[in-house]
XYZ file of C-alpha atoms in Angstrom:
354
model
C -4.821 -6.283 65.152
C -6.577 -3.094 66.590
C -10.029 -3.621 68.206
C -12.969 -2.140 66.412
C -14.283 0.983 68.163
C -17.938 0.278 69.344
C -20.822 2.508 70.391
C -20.002 1.425 74.044
C -16.580 3.093 73.685
C -18.009 6.251 72.298
C -20.532 6.120 75.069
C -17.930 5.828 77.811
C -15.760 8.652 76.247
C -18.589 10.962 75.853
C -20.108 10.328 79.215
C -23.609 9.518 77.905
C -25.603 6.303 77.498
C -25.221 3.928 74.399
C -28.706 4.748 73.399
C -28.109 8.451 73.241
C -24.984 7.946 71.239
C -26.963 5.771 68.784
C -29.707 8.410 68.500
C -27.116 11.336 68.106
C -25.329 9.514 65.256
C -28.671 8.864 63.648
C -30.085 12.403 63.723
C -32.711 11.677 66.257
C -34.678 14.767 67.030
C -34.800 14.259 70.750
C -30.934 14.851 71.107
C -29.881 18.495 71.225
C -27.600 19.899 68.453
C -24.897 20.618 70.927
C -24.896 17.138 72.103
C -25.083 15.580 68.634
C -21.980 17.546 67.617
C -20.030 16.496 70.808
C -20.853 12.919 70.256
C -19.935 12.982 66.587
C -16.617 14.777 67.474
C -15.791 12.032 70.025
C -16.729 9.343 67.457
C -14.548 10.821 64.765
C -11.522 11.156 67.256
C -11.906 7.515 68.411
C -12.139 6.295 64.822
C -15.674 4.888 65.223
C -17.150 3.408 61.983
C -20.868 2.399 61.896
C -21.446 -1.412 61.493
C -23.149 -1.979 58.226
C -24.752 -5.272 59.772
C -26.030 -3.443 62.666
C -27.444 -0.813 60.389
C -29.093 -3.457 58.269
C -30.756 -5.061 61.305
C -32.360 -1.803 62.255
C -33.444 -0.823 58.694
C -33.782 -4.142 56.797
C -31.543 -2.593 54.149
C -27.995 -3.904 53.713
C -26.886 -1.574 50.811
C -25.106 -4.537 49.346
C -25.580 -6.554 46.174
C -24.058 -9.851 45.115
C -22.925 -10.954 41.694
C -22.424 -14.822 40.664
C -19.700 -15.213 38.174
C -19.549 -18.321 35.912
C -17.187 -21.243 36.124
C -15.549 -20.544 32.755
C -11.960 -19.869 31.563
C -13.511 -17.316 29.084
C -13.350 -14.090 30.981
C -15.833 -11.926 29.014
C -17.618 -11.258 32.334
C -14.910 -9.480 34.082
C -15.338 -5.975 32.647
C -19.195 -6.405 33.131
C -18.483 -6.987 36.941
C -16.024 -4.060 37.049
C -18.652 -1.706 35.634
C -21.393 -3.103 37.899
C -19.137 -2.469 40.895
C -18.630 1.035 40.092
C -22.390 1.552 39.200
C -23.208 0.056 42.647
C -20.709 2.260 44.476
C -22.213 5.330 42.929
C -25.503 4.423 44.410
C -23.947 3.720 47.784
C -24.061 -0.015 47.477
C -21.211 -2.561 47.910
C -20.971 -5.487 45.283
C -19.813 -8.851 46.495
C -18.516 -11.397 43.962
C -19.339 -15.145 44.368
C -17.635 -17.440 41.724
C -19.303 -20.655 40.861
C -16.010 -22.593 40.483
C -15.717 -25.306 42.792
C -19.195 -25.005 44.465
C -21.139 -28.230 44.838
C -24.589 -27.455 43.510
C -23.400 -24.569 41.370
C -25.104 -21.140 41.246
C -28.355 -22.450 42.657
C -26.417 -23.614 45.805
C -24.808 -20.083 46.065
C -28.127 -18.422 45.784
C -29.404 -20.627 48.571
C -26.464 -19.715 50.756
C -27.206 -16.000 50.217
C -29.944 -16.185 52.824
C -27.145 -16.004 55.427
C -25.298 -13.233 53.767
C -26.270 -9.571 53.853
C -27.368 -8.901 50.294
C -30.307 -7.057 48.825
C -30.343 -8.705 45.387
C -28.127 -10.713 43.034
C -26.883 -10.421 39.489
C -26.394 -13.881 37.758
C -23.889 -13.982 34.809
C -24.059 -16.785 32.187
C -25.492 -19.587 34.258
C -26.761 -22.603 32.357
C -29.097 -23.866 35.200
C -31.276 -20.914 35.130
C -34.373 -22.829 36.342
C -32.613 -24.002 39.488
C -31.321 -20.414 40.222
C -34.789 -19.065 39.589
C -36.191 -21.552 42.106
C -33.565 -20.557 44.665
C -34.032 -16.844 44.341
C -37.828 -17.493 44.627
C -37.285 -19.464 47.813
C -35.664 -16.690 49.782
C -37.412 -13.747 47.952
C -34.308 -12.383 46.529
C -34.478 -9.898 43.573
C -32.360 -11.158 40.651
C -31.145 -9.884 37.205
C -29.308 -12.203 34.674
C -26.672 -11.168 32.245
C -26.914 -14.122 29.885
C -27.232 -15.173 26.220
C -27.107 -18.933 26.663
C -30.780 -19.521 27.557
C -33.708 -19.237 25.345
C -36.169 -18.965 28.222
C -36.261 -15.666 29.928
C -36.591 -16.497 33.716
C -35.169 -13.218 34.990
C -34.991 -9.641 33.581
C -32.150 -10.386 31.123
C -29.400 -8.513 29.569
C -27.211 -9.504 26.581
C -25.699 -8.152 23.399
C -27.254 -8.258 20.069
C -25.558 -11.444 18.955
C -27.350 -11.852 15.464
C -26.619 -8.165 14.669
C -23.043 -8.323 15.883
C -22.366 -11.502 13.757
C -23.831 -9.926 10.611
C -21.586 -6.934 11.249
C -18.484 -9.191 11.587
C -19.231 -11.237 8.349
C -20.208 -8.184 6.331
C -16.903 -6.843 7.335
C -15.130 -9.857 5.794
C -17.170 -9.538 2.734
C -16.189 -5.866 2.429
C -12.648 -7.042 2.598
C -13.120 -9.152 -0.582
C -13.731 -12.472 1.028
C -16.267 -14.907 -0.676
C -15.499 -18.161 0.861
C -16.090 -17.585 4.538
C -15.897 -20.230 7.201
C -17.727 -20.245 10.579
C -16.016 -21.653 13.673
C -18.418 -22.453 16.537
C -18.728 -24.690 19.454
C -20.164 -28.183 18.904
C -23.396 -27.742 21.012
C -24.078 -31.492 21.110
C -20.807 -31.783 23.213
C -21.143 -28.441 25.202
C -24.900 -28.453 26.023
C -24.250 -29.034 29.820
C -21.935 -26.042 29.974
C -23.533 -23.308 27.721
C -27.328 -23.797 28.465
C -29.266 -24.311 25.137
C -26.684 -22.272 23.167
C -28.805 -19.209 22.210
C -25.764 -17.097 21.410
C -24.373 -19.780 19.189
C -27.536 -19.914 17.040
C -27.922 -16.138 17.048
C -24.440 -15.611 15.819
C -24.833 -18.342 13.290
C -27.986 -16.671 12.027
C -26.050 -13.451 11.582
C -23.327 -15.132 9.573
C -26.105 -16.526 7.125
C -27.850 -13.126 7.058
C -24.674 -11.426 5.911
C -23.829 -14.119 3.346
C -27.539 -14.034 2.063
C -27.700 -10.185 1.794
C -24.475 -10.444 -0.341
C -25.851 -13.120 -2.591
C -23.285 -15.759 -1.456
C -24.742 -19.244 -0.797
C -24.077 -20.873 2.589
C -21.665 -23.616 2.189
C -22.384 -26.081 5.069
C -19.066 -27.606 4.698
C -17.498 -24.295 5.807
C -19.686 -24.380 9.083
C -16.992 -26.122 11.534
C -18.156 -27.326 14.800
C -15.500 -27.680 17.441
C -15.452 -29.703 20.573
C -13.934 -28.390 23.857
C -14.165 -24.874 22.278
C -12.904 -22.690 25.088
C -10.000 -24.918 26.201
C -7.005 -22.590 26.009
C -4.745 -25.338 25.511
C -6.220 -26.244 22.078
C -3.501 -26.292 19.409
C -5.666 -26.340 16.303
C -9.106 -27.193 15.034
C -9.268 -30.541 13.329
C -12.371 -29.580 11.393
C -10.667 -26.589 9.963
C -7.570 -28.673 9.106
C -9.960 -31.153 7.165
C -11.569 -28.433 5.208
C -8.049 -26.920 4.170
C -6.725 -30.445 3.501
C -9.671 -31.080 1.148
C -8.482 -28.133 -1.033
C -11.563 -26.187 -0.520
C -10.779 -22.488 -0.606
C -11.307 -20.447 2.601
C -10.459 -16.723 2.341
C -12.279 -15.632 5.520
C -13.217 -16.902 8.992
C -15.653 -15.874 11.552
C -15.024 -17.241 14.998
C -18.215 -17.056 17.151
C -15.855 -16.174 20.330
C -12.454 -14.680 20.394
C -11.249 -17.653 22.478
C -11.831 -19.753 19.459
C -9.629 -17.716 17.199
C -6.310 -18.625 18.819
C -6.455 -22.302 17.554
C -7.782 -21.126 14.264
C -4.881 -18.784 13.783
C -2.424 -21.620 14.659
C -4.122 -23.965 12.203
C -3.832 -21.546 9.339
C -0.289 -20.800 10.269
C 0.612 -24.450 10.313
C -0.866 -24.701 6.674
C 1.498 -21.786 5.730
C -1.380 -19.413 5.313
C -0.917 -15.658 6.104
C -3.466 -13.754 8.079
C -4.754 -11.427 6.750
C -3.246 -11.849 3.257
C -4.473 -15.296 2.520
C -7.363 -15.640 5.115
C -9.072 -12.660 7.021
C -10.277 -13.497 10.488
C -12.857 -11.838 12.795
C -13.884 -12.802 16.311
C -16.621 -11.850 18.661
C -16.640 -10.483 22.216
C -13.347 -8.276 22.354
C -11.876 -10.067 25.197
C -8.440 -9.182 26.266
C -7.271 -12.206 24.261
C -8.003 -10.312 21.104
C -5.217 -8.048 21.659
C -2.824 -10.777 22.669
C -3.098 -12.812 19.548
C -0.719 -12.421 16.519
C -1.970 -10.723 14.526
C -4.275 -8.797 16.918
C -7.965 -9.749 16.192
C -10.577 -7.845 14.543
C -13.694 -8.499 16.586
C -17.080 -7.564 17.663
C -17.178 -5.744 21.025
C -19.973 -6.317 23.523
C -20.818 -3.203 25.426
C -19.685 -4.553 28.700
C -19.844 -1.351 30.607
C -23.402 -0.473 29.399
C -24.513 -4.004 30.303
C -23.104 -3.976 34.001
C -24.473 -0.607 34.573
C -27.974 -1.569 33.339
C -27.843 -4.681 35.510
C -27.257 -2.598 38.584
C -30.067 -0.095 37.577
C -32.643 -2.939 36.981
C -31.774 -4.587 40.268
C -32.067 -1.443 42.285
C -35.457 -0.639 40.745
C -36.625 -4.137 41.643
C -35.246 -3.762 45.263
C -37.256 -0.496 45.440
C -40.416 -2.381 44.604
C -40.740 -1.771 40.904
C -42.076 -4.531 38.624
C -39.509 -4.478 35.685
C -41.001 -7.596 34.087
C -38.998 -10.542 32.636
C -37.683 -9.282 29.464
C -34.424 -9.665 27.369
C -32.775 -6.288 26.977
C -30.267 -6.388 24.139
C -27.429 -3.828 23.537
C -25.694 -2.852 20.251
C -22.434 -4.216 19.429
C -19.427 -2.594 17.638
C -16.814 -3.662 15.158
C -13.359 -3.160 16.223
C -10.740 -3.498 13.338
C -7.332 -4.742 13.954
C -4.641 -6.507 11.920
C -6.312 -9.952 11.326
C -8.400 -8.239 8.532
C -5.940 -5.522 7.408
C -2.454 -5.702 6.189
C 0.317 -3.576 8.121
C -0.211 -0.985 5.514
C -3.902 -0.673 6.083
C -4.785 -2.432 2.887
C -8.067 -4.661 3.033
C -7.096 -8.317 2.673
C -9.202 -8.804 -0.362
C -7.320 -6.111 -2.242
C -3.818 -7.541 -2.260
């Protein structure tokens, strides 16, 4: 492996002291223009690259950010990180990813370890133990922004989608398709509390479901609100609660799944009962993950504005690094309905009009 070119190498080749090389590369006024140009030409010839860590020691500015990604099979955060990476790069910053998976002590332990990492601030994505992470950030005076919709308490400047609005949009779409007996597939928070904070997004999406039914004059049938254990386990074959509803003879002509990952077992459950999607039951998800395109039929869903959220997270964090007090507020972004075949027939006819 080639040895990294150092200031000392440039110094020897240029026939000047290391301090002169450092000042010349740093535009110091006490180095003549001719000497600066000669030293820079030599540095380019040798392939010298400035050391980011050395520059940080001189300036106290690492030009680097960290992002902590959650320990979850559900990958909605990946496009957020991709957008944040591009936004950081456009401002001259590196973005380093730190996965929670396998880390003893979780996200809080990762933050504590950042004291030994060249980073100016951290973006925390979907972390249940926000109080522990908040304390760890305070201990090392590290600016932090959260992208999170699992916690009711706002402990950081926080970014999320408008979950209630998006769920209302999803269920209104089912109503527009002619559906009148609409089920809700959601995680069982009694079983999932340790993994999903206090479940703010589930409650918000449930409220949006109820809002849409109420606005259409449709009574909420609690028997159609189906809580599922282990909701983001990709190996789930079916939802027993949905099977029980269908076996009881209760009519279901639409399903709203609070996450795309929950739609796959729902589709398998319906297919096992001989029900066609969307002819018999129209199905809508939430998130617009890649999984929505891989399902059969492809899933109509609510898209979170991942790029906007990632971009804004970087913007907020850089403002904090520059000393601005941005407050601890929740910033919510509009969602969008993406229509696919799980609510339309191949001919484009709404499910309720067949």
